[in-house]
Amino acid sequence: MSNLRGTVRITGVAVRAMLVLTLLLGVGYTLVLTGVGQLVLPWQSNGSLVDAKGNATGGWTGGDAPVGSALIGQSFTDAKGDALPQYFQLRPSAAGEKGYDPTASGGSNLGPNNPDLVKAIAERRATIAAREHVAESAVPADAVTASASGLDPHISPEYALLQVNRVAEARGLEASAVRALVESRIQTRDAGFLGEERVNVLALNQALDALPR
């Protein structure tokens, strides 16, 4: 009987501890972090949304209707999935069936020697080289490989500059003007040494749309 009472007591203590910790860590901690995020960084906490002019919008910032996120890539393609020549293009994405699906973030999980990945990279390199009218050896690595999340909104300066002539021709602009725009949008390494130089494609395309014709 004493053993049974001891077991019931220990079980009761364990259940109460579980309930208290669930409330503190599962509910209270989440609410506190959400509240701090909404107060201190409301724009970032609500998805880093931007409107058609590139201004922060959504959440507490108000503003116009959002057209995208500064932190999540999106495709610039037509209804058939073909790249729109007048816009800079992102790197490939393995997130979701059509890519850049924020609800299906992830990479292909294929190793560098996987025959399917090797074939896909070769096909992408050939396609991009033909689209940009350059040699296949000039196509940078990020143009043919997806990021780990599949949602990276950035490309390398090399890939952005590779697309200048095609975009300028499609828009009837001077290549020098488009090149200058790209160079002005290059983001440096965080804190001077973290990460790589990069270009946010949505911000670049919005700045491109704002250029006088």
Coordinates of C-alpha atoms in Angstrom, one line a residue:
M1 CA 0.0 0.0 0.0
S2 CA 2.9 2.4 0.9
N3 CA 4.5 1.7 -2.5
L4 CA 1.2 2.5 -4.3
R5 CA 0.8 5.8 -2.3
G6 CA 4.4 6.7 -3.1
T7 CA 3.8 6.0 -6.8
V8 CA 0.6 8.1 -6.8
R9 CA 2.4 11.0 -5.0
I10 CA 5.4 11.0 -7.4
T11 CA 3.1 10.8 -10.4
G12 CA 1.1 13.7 -9.1
V13 CA 4.2 15.8 -8.6
A14 CA 5.4 14.9 -12.1
V15 CA 2.0 15.9 -13.7
R16 CA 2.0 19.2 -11.8
A17 CA 5.5 20.0 -12.8
M18 CA 4.7 19.2 -16.4
L19 CA 1.7 21.5 -16.4
V20 CA 3.6 24.4 -14.7
L21 CA 6.6 24.1 -17.1
T22 CA 4.2 23.9 -20.1
L23 CA 2.5 27.1 -19.0
L24 CA 5.8 28.9 -18.3
L25 CA 7.9 27.7 -21.3
G26 CA 5.2 26.7 -23.8
V27 CA 2.8 29.6 -23.3
G28 CA 4.5 32.3 -21.2
Y29 CA 7.8 32.3 -22.9
T30 CA 6.2 32.4 -26.4
L31 CA 3.9 35.3 -25.4
V32 CA 6.8 37.3 -24.0
L33 CA 9.0 36.8 -27.0
T34 CA 6.1 37.6 -29.4
G35 CA 5.3 40.8 -27.4
V36 CA 8.9 41.9 -27.3
G37 CA 9.2 41.3 -31.1
Q38 CA 6.1 43.3 -31.8
L39 CA 7.2 46.2 -29.7
V40 CA 10.9 46.3 -30.6
L41 CA 11.0 45.0 -34.2
P42 CA 7.4 45.0 -35.5
W43 CA 8.3 45.1 -39.2
Q44 CA 10.7 42.1 -39.0
S45 CA 8.3 40.2 -36.7
N46 CA 5.5 40.5 -39.3
G47 CA 7.5 39.2 -42.2
S48 CA 9.7 42.1 -43.3
L49 CA 7.0 43.0 -45.9
V50 CA 7.6 45.7 -48.5
D51 CA 5.2 47.5 -50.9
A52 CA 5.5 48.2 -54.6
K53 CA 7.8 51.2 -53.9
G54 CA 10.1 49.2 -51.6
N55 CA 8.8 50.8 -48.4
A56 CA 8.2 48.8 -45.2
T57 CA 4.6 47.9 -44.9
G58 CA 2.3 45.5 -43.0
G59 CA 1.8 45.0 -39.3
W60 CA 2.1 48.2 -37.3
T61 CA 3.9 50.1 -40.1
G62 CA 0.7 50.6 -42.2
G63 CA 1.4 51.6 -45.7
D64 CA 0.3 50.1 -49.0
A65 CA -0.4 46.5 -49.8
P66 CA 2.7 44.3 -49.6
V67 CA 4.1 42.8 -52.8
G68 CA 6.9 40.7 -51.2
S69 CA 9.3 40.2 -48.3
A70 CA 12.8 41.5 -48.0
L71 CA 13.8 38.2 -46.4
I72 CA 12.0 35.7 -48.7
G73 CA 12.8 35.3 -52.3
Q74 CA 10.1 35.2 -55.0
S75 CA 10.2 34.3 -58.7
F76 CA 10.0 36.8 -61.5
T77 CA 8.5 34.6 -64.1
D78 CA 5.5 34.5 -66.4
A79 CA 2.4 32.2 -66.1
K80 CA 4.4 29.4 -67.8
G81 CA 7.3 29.7 -65.4
D82 CA 9.6 31.3 -67.9
A83 CA 12.0 34.0 -66.6
L84 CA 10.8 37.5 -67.4
P85 CA 13.7 39.1 -69.4
Q86 CA 13.1 42.6 -68.0
Y87 CA 13.8 41.4 -64.4
F88 CA 16.8 40.1 -62.6
Q89 CA 16.4 36.5 -61.7
L90 CA 17.1 34.6 -58.4
R91 CA 19.0 31.4 -57.9
P92 CA 17.1 28.1 -58.2
S93 CA 14.9 27.0 -55.3
A94 CA 13.9 23.5 -54.0
A95 CA 11.3 24.9 -51.7
G96 CA 7.9 23.6 -52.9
E97 CA 6.8 22.4 -56.3
K98 CA 7.5 25.8 -58.0
G99 CA 10.2 27.0 -55.7
Y100 CA 10.3 29.8 -53.1
D101 CA 7.3 28.4 -51.2
P102 CA 7.7 29.7 -47.6
T103 CA 5.6 26.9 -46.3
A104 CA 8.0 24.3 -47.7
S105 CA 11.4 25.7 -46.9
G106 CA 14.3 23.3 -47.6
G107 CA 16.9 22.2 -50.0
S108 CA 17.1 19.3 -52.3
N109 CA 19.2 17.3 -49.8
L110 CA 21.2 15.9 -52.8
G111 CA 24.9 15.4 -52.4
P112 CA 27.4 17.0 -54.7
N113 CA 28.0 13.8 -56.6
N114 CA 24.3 12.9 -57.0
P115 CA 23.7 12.2 -60.7
D116 CA 20.4 14.0 -60.6
L117 CA 21.9 17.1 -59.1
V118 CA 24.9 17.0 -61.4
K119 CA 22.5 16.8 -64.4
A120 CA 20.3 19.6 -63.1
I121 CA 23.3 21.9 -62.6
A122 CA 24.6 21.2 -66.1
E123 CA 21.2 22.0 -67.6
R124 CA 20.8 25.2 -65.6
R125 CA 24.3 26.3 -66.5
A126 CA 23.6 25.8 -70.2
T127 CA 20.2 27.6 -70.0
I128 CA 21.6 30.6 -68.2
A129 CA 24.6 30.8 -70.5
A130 CA 22.3 30.9 -73.5
R131 CA 19.9 33.4 -71.8
E132 CA 22.7 35.8 -70.9
H133 CA 24.8 35.2 -74.0
V134 CA 27.9 34.2 -72.1
A135 CA 30.2 31.1 -71.9
E136 CA 29.1 28.4 -69.5
S137 CA 32.3 28.9 -67.6
A138 CA 31.1 32.5 -66.8
V139 CA 28.0 31.3 -64.9
P140 CA 28.6 31.6 -61.1
A141 CA 27.8 28.8 -58.7
D142 CA 24.8 30.5 -57.0
A143 CA 23.1 30.8 -60.4
V144 CA 22.8 27.0 -60.7
T145 CA 22.5 25.8 -57.1
A146 CA 19.7 26.4 -54.5
S147 CA 20.3 27.7 -51.0
A148 CA 19.8 25.4 -48.0
S149 CA 16.4 27.1 -47.2
G150 CA 15.3 27.5 -50.8
L151 CA 14.1 31.0 -49.8
D152 CA 17.3 33.1 -50.2
P153 CA 16.3 36.6 -51.5
H154 CA 19.9 37.4 -52.5
I155 CA 22.2 36.6 -55.3
S156 CA 26.0 37.3 -55.6
P157 CA 27.1 40.5 -57.3
E158 CA 28.7 38.3 -60.0
Y159 CA 25.3 36.8 -60.9
A160 CA 23.6 40.2 -60.8
L161 CA 26.2 41.8 -63.1
L162 CA 26.0 38.9 -65.4
Q163 CA 22.3 39.8 -66.1
V164 CA 22.8 43.5 -66.8
N165 CA 23.0 43.4 -70.6
R166 CA 19.9 41.2 -70.9
V167 CA 17.8 43.4 -68.6
A168 CA 19.0 46.6 -70.2
E169 CA 18.2 45.3 -73.6
A170 CA 14.7 44.2 -72.6
R171 CA 13.9 47.6 -71.0
G172 CA 15.6 49.7 -73.7
L173 CA 18.0 51.2 -71.1
E174 CA 21.8 51.9 -71.3
A175 CA 23.7 48.9 -69.8
S176 CA 25.9 51.4 -67.9
A177 CA 22.8 52.7 -66.1
V178 CA 21.6 49.2 -65.1
R179 CA 25.2 48.3 -64.1
A180 CA 25.4 51.4 -61.9
L181 CA 22.1 50.4 -60.2
V182 CA 23.3 46.9 -59.5
E183 CA 26.6 48.2 -58.0
S184 CA 24.7 50.7 -55.8
R185 CA 22.6 47.8 -54.4
I186 CA 25.5 45.5 -53.4
Q187 CA 25.3 44.8 -49.7
T188 CA 28.6 44.4 -47.9
R189 CA 29.4 41.7 -45.4
D190 CA 27.6 42.0 -42.0
A191 CA 29.9 43.7 -39.5
G192 CA 32.5 43.7 -42.1
F193 CA 33.4 40.0 -42.0
L194 CA 30.2 37.9 -41.7
G195 CA 28.7 36.3 -44.8
E196 CA 29.4 37.4 -48.4
E197 CA 28.6 40.5 -50.5
R198 CA 25.1 40.1 -51.9
V199 CA 22.3 41.8 -53.8
N200 CA 18.6 41.6 -52.8
V201 CA 16.8 40.8 -56.0
L202 CA 13.3 42.2 -55.0
A203 CA 14.9 45.5 -54.0
L204 CA 16.9 45.6 -57.1
N205 CA 13.9 44.9 -59.4
Q206 CA 11.9 47.5 -57.6
A207 CA 14.6 50.1 -58.0
L208 CA 14.8 49.0 -61.7
D209 CA 11.1 49.7 -62.1
A210 CA 11.6 53.2 -60.6
L211 CA 14.2 54.2 -63.2
P212 CA 13.0 56.8 -65.7
R213 CA 12.7 55.6 -69.3

